[in-house]
Protein backbone atom coordinates (compact mmCIF):
# COMPACT_ATOMS: atom_id res chain seq x y z
CA UNK A 1 4.33 46.09 -9.65
CA UNK A 2 6.39 43.00 -10.51
CA UNK A 3 5.01 39.64 -9.53
CA UNK A 4 7.71 37.07 -8.93
CA UNK A 5 6.83 33.42 -9.36
CA UNK A 6 8.37 30.39 -7.68
CA UNK A 7 10.76 29.86 -10.58
CA UNK A 8 12.00 33.45 -10.31
CA UNK A 9 10.32 34.37 -13.60
CA UNK A 10 8.07 37.31 -14.28
CA UNK A 11 4.32 36.83 -14.81
CA UNK A 12 4.59 38.78 -18.03
CA UNK A 13 7.39 36.65 -19.48
CA UNK A 14 6.78 34.37 -22.46
CA UNK A 15 8.23 31.30 -20.73
CA UNK A 16 6.54 31.77 -17.37
CA UNK A 17 5.79 28.79 -15.15
CA UNK A 18 2.60 29.41 -13.22
CA UNK A 19 2.55 27.67 -9.84
CA UNK A 20 0.61 27.92 -6.66
CA UNK A 21 2.14 26.90 -3.33
CA UNK A 22 0.48 24.22 -1.21
CA UNK A 23 0.99 24.51 2.55
CA UNK A 24 -0.33 23.21 5.84
CA UNK A 25 -2.07 19.85 6.17
CA UNK A 26 -1.22 18.39 2.76
CA UNK A 27 -0.99 14.70 1.87
CA UNK A 28 2.31 13.05 2.71
CA UNK A 29 3.40 12.68 -0.93
CA UNK A 30 1.71 15.83 -2.23
CA UNK A 31 3.89 18.44 -3.93
CA UNK A 32 4.54 21.77 -2.21
CA UNK A 33 3.68 23.63 -5.42
CA UNK A 34 1.51 22.79 -8.40
CA UNK A 35 1.44 24.14 -11.97
CA UNK A 36 -1.53 24.87 -14.18
CA UNK A 37 -0.69 21.89 -16.38
CA UNK A 38 -0.64 19.66 -13.29
CA UNK A 39 -4.02 21.02 -12.20
CA UNK A 40 -5.44 20.30 -15.66
CA UNK A 41 -4.73 16.58 -15.05
CA UNK A 42 -7.29 16.58 -12.21
CA UNK A 43 -11.04 16.22 -12.87
CA UNK A 44 -12.18 19.53 -14.39
CA UNK A 45 -15.48 21.39 -14.25
CA UNK A 46 -16.80 24.29 -16.29
CA UNK A 47 -19.65 26.76 -15.87
CA UNK A 48 -20.75 30.24 -16.87
CA UNK A 49 -21.25 32.90 -14.23
CA UNK A 50 -21.47 36.68 -14.04
CA UNK A 51 -18.17 38.05 -12.74
CA UNK A 52 -19.19 40.91 -10.41
CA UNK A 53 -15.77 42.56 -10.56
CA UNK A 54 -15.32 42.57 -14.33
CA UNK A 55 -19.09 43.14 -14.87
CA UNK A 56 -19.38 40.43 -17.53
CA UNK A 57 -20.50 36.83 -17.97
CA UNK A 58 -17.64 34.37 -18.44
CA UNK A 59 -17.28 30.62 -18.78
CA UNK A 60 -14.67 29.40 -16.32
CA UNK A 61 -12.95 26.02 -16.30
CA UNK A 62 -10.88 24.54 -13.54
CA UNK A 63 -10.80 22.23 -10.55
CA UNK A 64 -13.66 22.16 -8.08
CA UNK A 65 -12.48 23.07 -4.60
CA UNK A 66 -13.64 19.69 -3.26
CA UNK A 67 -11.46 17.92 -5.88
CA UNK A 68 -8.49 20.10 -4.91
CA UNK A 69 -8.91 19.05 -1.27
CA UNK A 70 -9.20 15.38 -2.26
CA UNK A 71 -6.09 15.59 -4.45
CA UNK A 72 -3.78 17.48 -2.09
CA UNK A 73 -5.30 17.84 1.39
CA UNK A 74 -4.46 15.46 4.21
CA UNK A 75 -7.30 13.45 5.76
CA UNK A 76 -9.27 15.61 8.17
CA UNK A 77 -8.88 18.96 6.35
CA UNK A 78 -11.90 21.09 7.23
CA UNK A 79 -10.82 24.53 6.02
CA UNK A 80 -8.62 26.09 3.37
CA UNK A 81 -7.18 29.55 3.17
CA UNK A 82 -6.36 31.01 -0.24
CA UNK A 83 -3.86 33.86 -0.46
CA UNK A 84 -3.35 36.20 -3.43
CA UNK A 85 -0.09 37.84 -4.47
CA UNK A 86 -1.24 41.12 -2.90
CA UNK A 87 -1.92 39.44 0.47
CA UNK A 88 -5.72 39.32 0.12
CA UNK A 89 -7.00 36.18 1.80
CA UNK A 90 -10.22 34.20 1.59
CA UNK A 91 -11.19 31.20 3.71
CA UNK A 92 -13.52 28.33 2.91
CA UNK A 93 -14.89 25.63 5.20
CA UNK A 94 -15.73 22.05 4.28
CA UNK A 95 -19.50 22.67 4.34
CA UNK A 96 -19.07 25.29 1.60
CA UNK A 97 -17.01 23.20 -0.81
CA UNK A 98 -19.25 20.17 -0.28
CA UNK A 99 -22.46 22.16 -0.81
CA UNK A 100 -21.44 24.32 -3.78
CA UNK A 101 -19.31 23.89 -6.90
CA UNK A 102 -16.71 26.48 -5.93
CA UNK A 103 -14.21 26.57 -8.77
CA UNK A 104 -10.46 27.04 -8.68
CA UNK A 105 -10.45 28.44 -12.24
CA UNK A 106 -7.51 28.24 -14.61
CA UNK A 107 -9.29 29.13 -17.85
CA UNK A 108 -11.76 31.82 -18.85
CA UNK A 109 -13.71 31.38 -22.10
CA UNK A 110 -11.32 28.57 -23.03
CA UNK A 111 -8.12 30.57 -22.57
CA UNK A 112 -5.52 30.54 -19.82
CA UNK A 113 -5.89 33.69 -17.74
CA UNK A 114 -3.12 36.27 -17.79
CA UNK A 115 -2.56 39.12 -15.35
CA UNK A 116 -4.79 41.40 -17.46
CA UNK A 117 -7.81 39.30 -16.34
CA UNK A 118 -6.60 38.65 -12.79
CA UNK A 119 -4.99 35.30 -13.60
CA UNK A 120 -3.31 32.99 -13.72
CA UNK A 121 -5.71 31.33 -11.23
CA UNK A 122 -8.82 32.52 -9.41
CA UNK A 123 -11.65 31.27 -7.20
CA UNK A 124 -15.06 31.60 -8.84
CA UNK A 125 -18.27 31.47 -6.83
CA UNK A 126 -21.24 29.69 -8.50
CA UNK A 127 -24.05 31.92 -7.33
CA UNK A 128 -25.66 32.03 -10.78
CA UNK A 129 -26.23 28.27 -10.56
CA UNK A 130 -26.79 28.26 -6.78
CA UNK A 131 -29.52 30.85 -6.11
CA UNK A 132 -29.49 30.08 -2.37
CA UNK A 133 -25.90 31.38 -2.15
CA UNK A 134 -25.90 34.83 -0.56
CA UNK A 135 -24.12 37.17 -3.01
CA UNK A 136 -23.39 39.77 -0.33
CA UNK A 137 -21.66 37.17 1.83
CA UNK A 138 -19.86 35.30 -0.96
CA UNK A 139 -18.89 38.01 -3.45
CA UNK A 140 -15.84 39.00 -1.35
CA UNK A 141 -14.68 35.36 -1.50
CA UNK A 142 -13.80 35.71 -5.19
CA UNK A 143 -10.03 35.80 -5.11
CA UNK A 144 -7.57 36.05 -7.98
CA UNK A 145 -3.83 36.06 -8.70
CA UNK A 146 -3.56 33.16 -6.26
CA UNK A 147 -0.13 32.31 -4.90
CA UNK A 148 -0.82 29.99 -1.92
CA UNK A 149 -3.39 27.48 -0.69
CA UNK A 150 -3.18 26.52 2.97
CA UNK A 151 -4.95 23.32 4.05
CA UNK A 152 -6.13 23.40 7.68
CA UNK A 153 -7.35 20.57 9.95
């Protein structure tokens, strides 16, 4: 499978530009796509959690979902939908991102994530640090190889 990015490059190329599209109810002056380096200019968070799909503990670093909504979402956004390159979709409501530190991860153990570890960006659920979070309900919300974030009022 070849994954084509917004710049027409290949995910496996040395000079790849990794972007995610921003759609829906975004701020008036917000970009319609954002790169990893642009995301790294936002407030960042980091925590360790057991990845249920890779069956290993990792330390992820990235932007908290609530910070992503503040940075790019229009006033009144109450839901976001995240879409992966394969079409898998996961939705989050405001109560979730305000209650928990849901992470839009761009690094794993200090390194940018390539396609071999389901990068370049993924949503990480903090259920190791939030014991009240129901793993059965939230494990399917882990989403990787993200291509689009849709902000919804």
